[in-house]
XYZ file of C-alpha atoms in Angstrom:
236
model
C 29.683 -70.445 14.725
C 29.872 -70.766 10.665
C 33.210 -71.667 10.975
C 34.186 -74.521 8.270
C 37.315 -76.825 8.520
C 37.633 -76.317 4.684
C 38.255 -72.400 5.091
C 41.943 -72.940 6.479
C 43.030 -74.687 3.234
C 45.666 -72.697 1.257
C 44.606 -71.059 -2.151
C 47.151 -70.610 -4.889
C 44.930 -69.034 -7.529
C 45.697 -70.222 -11.260
C 43.925 -67.239 -12.880
C 41.521 -69.281 -14.935
C 38.714 -67.117 -16.112
C 34.984 -67.646 -15.633
C 33.091 -68.325 -18.642
C 29.167 -68.962 -19.275
C 27.918 -72.346 -18.994
C 27.251 -73.882 -22.409
C 23.623 -73.439 -23.683
C 23.867 -77.225 -23.998
C 23.049 -77.697 -20.497
C 19.660 -77.319 -19.153
C 19.284 -74.165 -16.570
C 16.376 -74.152 -14.159
C 13.946 -71.149 -14.677
C 13.649 -68.676 -13.303
C 16.621 -68.411 -11.464
C 15.325 -68.524 -7.801
C 17.761 -66.207 -6.167
C 17.356 -63.866 -8.905
C 13.550 -63.958 -8.502
C 14.067 -62.918 -5.045
C 15.978 -59.741 -6.010
C 19.397 -61.048 -5.184
C 21.793 -58.353 -5.995
C 23.782 -60.028 -8.990
C 24.492 -56.656 -10.760
C 26.103 -57.666 -14.104
C 27.235 -61.130 -12.557
C 25.532 -64.525 -13.927
C 24.577 -67.256 -11.962
C 25.247 -69.428 -14.780
C 29.267 -69.031 -14.914
C 32.036 -71.157 -13.893
C 35.715 -71.371 -14.567
C 36.764 -72.952 -17.366
C 38.053 -76.192 -16.207
C 34.882 -76.796 -14.209
C 32.714 -76.605 -16.995
C 34.942 -78.977 -19.087
C 34.254 -81.547 -16.383
C 30.476 -80.810 -16.231
C 30.496 -81.971 -19.620
C 32.433 -85.292 -18.897
C 29.537 -85.674 -16.020
C 27.056 -84.889 -18.741
C 28.493 -87.414 -20.903
C 28.051 -90.078 -18.223
C 24.272 -89.719 -18.289
C 23.672 -90.433 -21.531
C 23.275 -94.212 -21.154
C 20.299 -93.547 -18.629
C 18.674 -91.106 -20.744
C 18.837 -88.135 -18.334
C 20.748 -84.851 -18.158
C 22.336 -82.312 -15.756
C 19.581 -79.425 -14.821
C 21.887 -76.201 -13.592
C 19.939 -74.868 -10.412
C 23.214 -72.371 -9.814
C 26.367 -71.602 -9.961
C 28.623 -68.534 -9.492
C 27.307 -66.187 -6.637
C 28.831 -62.912 -5.828
C 29.786 -62.443 -2.242
C 26.659 -59.921 -1.817
C 24.209 -62.671 -3.131
C 25.894 -64.951 -0.750
C 25.348 -62.375 1.841
C 21.190 -61.826 0.910
C 20.657 -65.481 0.522
C 22.557 -66.361 4.015
C 19.923 -63.537 5.196
C 16.996 -64.515 3.485
C 17.397 -68.212 4.880
C 17.669 -67.276 8.217
C 14.292 -65.240 8.668
C 12.643 -67.644 6.423
C 13.499 -70.429 9.034
C 12.336 -67.604 11.537
C 8.925 -67.289 10.036
C 8.294 -71.037 9.521
C 8.785 -71.770 13.279
C 6.208 -68.507 14.185
C 9.538 -65.987 15.485
C 10.271 -62.426 14.646
C 13.393 -62.335 13.576
C 13.983 -58.693 14.529
C 12.929 -60.188 18.300
C 14.642 -63.184 19.089
C 15.701 -64.971 22.532
C 19.855 -65.121 21.873
C 19.706 -69.118 22.453
C 16.883 -69.221 19.702
C 19.138 -67.047 17.087
C 22.358 -69.355 17.617
C 19.971 -72.429 16.886
C 18.839 -71.061 13.881
C 22.192 -69.666 12.656
C 23.301 -73.034 13.334
C 20.901 -74.483 11.171
C 21.477 -71.716 8.663
C 25.156 -72.326 8.470
C 24.555 -76.673 8.161
C 23.926 -75.633 4.670
C 25.335 -72.057 3.669
C 28.809 -71.181 3.473
C 29.755 -68.048 5.484
C 29.301 -64.888 3.545
C 33.274 -63.912 4.087
C 34.617 -61.085 2.198
C 38.333 -62.465 3.346
C 39.943 -63.878 0.335
C 41.564 -66.598 2.366
C 38.149 -67.699 3.153
C 35.727 -67.192 0.320
C 32.243 -69.234 -0.091
C 32.476 -71.982 -2.742
C 30.021 -70.458 -5.369
C 31.921 -67.536 -5.099
C 35.340 -68.848 -6.678
C 33.031 -69.940 -9.882
C 34.238 -73.979 -8.889
C 31.089 -74.888 -7.480
C 27.560 -75.742 -8.578
C 24.455 -76.896 -7.913
C 22.535 -78.858 -10.036
C 19.935 -82.189 -10.626
C 19.047 -84.650 -12.824
C 16.268 -84.104 -15.878
C 14.948 -86.234 -18.434
C 15.506 -85.854 -21.998
C 12.425 -83.578 -22.113
C 13.939 -81.266 -19.318
C 11.842 -82.302 -16.573
C 13.779 -82.400 -13.230
C 13.569 -85.867 -11.776
C 12.316 -86.133 -8.115
C 15.133 -86.765 -5.843
C 13.540 -86.541 -2.563
C 13.859 -83.179 -1.655
C 14.201 -79.612 -2.676
C 17.619 -77.896 -3.648
C 18.513 -75.604 -0.436
C 15.652 -77.793 1.500
C 17.077 -76.929 5.254
C 16.428 -80.371 6.854
C 17.721 -83.788 6.965
C 16.436 -84.960 4.011
C 19.009 -82.920 2.418
C 21.982 -84.827 3.251
C 23.271 -87.310 0.560
C 22.806 -90.422 2.383
C 19.069 -89.671 4.436
C 17.199 -92.212 1.807
C 19.921 -94.730 2.686
C 19.609 -94.473 6.545
C 15.738 -94.302 6.183
C 14.709 -97.133 3.764
C 11.641 -97.058 5.244
C 10.618 -93.651 3.635
C 8.311 -93.627 0.238
C 10.223 -94.259 -2.750
C 13.703 -94.027 -0.677
C 15.478 -97.265 -2.795
C 14.268 -94.861 -6.178
C 15.766 -91.683 -4.403
C 19.058 -93.225 -3.030
C 19.845 -94.520 -6.719
C 19.012 -91.081 -8.570
C 21.380 -89.390 -5.816
C 24.173 -91.981 -6.212
C 23.703 -91.737 -10.073
C 24.228 -87.979 -9.645
C 26.904 -89.043 -7.429
C 28.888 -91.103 -9.522
C 28.700 -88.917 -12.578
C 30.010 -85.965 -11.116
C 32.709 -87.802 -9.089
C 33.811 -89.869 -11.803
C 34.495 -86.101 -13.691
C 36.419 -84.717 -10.593
C 34.143 -83.644 -8.604
C 33.453 -83.474 -4.800
C 29.868 -83.247 -2.898
C 29.184 -81.527 -0.490
C 28.585 -83.529 2.665
C 25.611 -82.071 3.643
C 23.946 -81.537 0.247
C 23.142 -84.206 -2.178
C 23.006 -81.148 -5.097
C 26.286 -79.520 -4.397
C 29.603 -80.185 -6.210
C 32.647 -78.380 -6.634
C 36.031 -78.840 -8.206
C 39.288 -76.934 -7.441
C 37.974 -74.919 -4.556
C 39.067 -75.010 -0.753
C 35.837 -77.654 -0.167
C 37.423 -79.723 -2.581
C 40.748 -79.750 -1.852
C 39.630 -80.540 1.565
C 37.543 -83.404 1.084
C 39.939 -84.979 -1.521
C 42.636 -84.516 1.359
C 40.003 -86.214 3.889
C 39.891 -89.530 1.039
C 43.459 -89.558 0.096
C 45.444 -88.558 3.217
C 47.304 -86.113 0.719
C 48.071 -82.831 2.991
C 49.606 -80.980 -0.076
C 46.587 -80.908 -1.684
C 45.453 -77.172 -2.130
C 42.831 -74.707 -3.642
C 43.744 -73.774 -7.006
C 40.382 -71.183 -7.294
C 40.069 -68.463 -4.982
C 37.146 -65.699 -5.348
C 36.669 -64.289 -8.673
C 34.878 -60.705 -8.983
C 32.774 -60.625 -11.710
């Protein structure tokens, strides 16, 4: 149910270390998963691989003429946190629909799990199939003004709905402020893609560089089948 095509991409771990995201970057606080009690242990959600941080700095520079900056929502995520958040999202969706998550008909449970895995990666402990955030190569972020106020992007990060698809407002120009939201999403995408990132197909906020998802998307775009991942799961 949660199988993703990118998990079959080979990984040649380059050994690049995790490092703190520099304080020059705006962090959205309080961190939502930590506030829920997600089990980070000694780990921090504001860590990335060194090469990914360097690319993030290039994306930040791209935004300077707009008077905007990147606002970091979440980055490194241990497997235990991925498991916690997947379970939390499933329970939350059940509650939204008026279901008891402990007493679901199999067909309904399958439908809700499919919605969860449309946006969330499988919390696999298999080192050949790590969730993108557990590699330290994926980051969830948005745009903010220079005063640190996040811009309205037409949908919340982690929202399980069609509004999360990057091109939602291009496909629905009749929505209120559709042109504004579409433009902001495009500028965020341009800043990140120019720096080497790939955007998650279903999430306007998720970008990665060097992990399996990045390699798979790069293969799709370039038709070069020899592109592989350089970042696998990293344990803090």
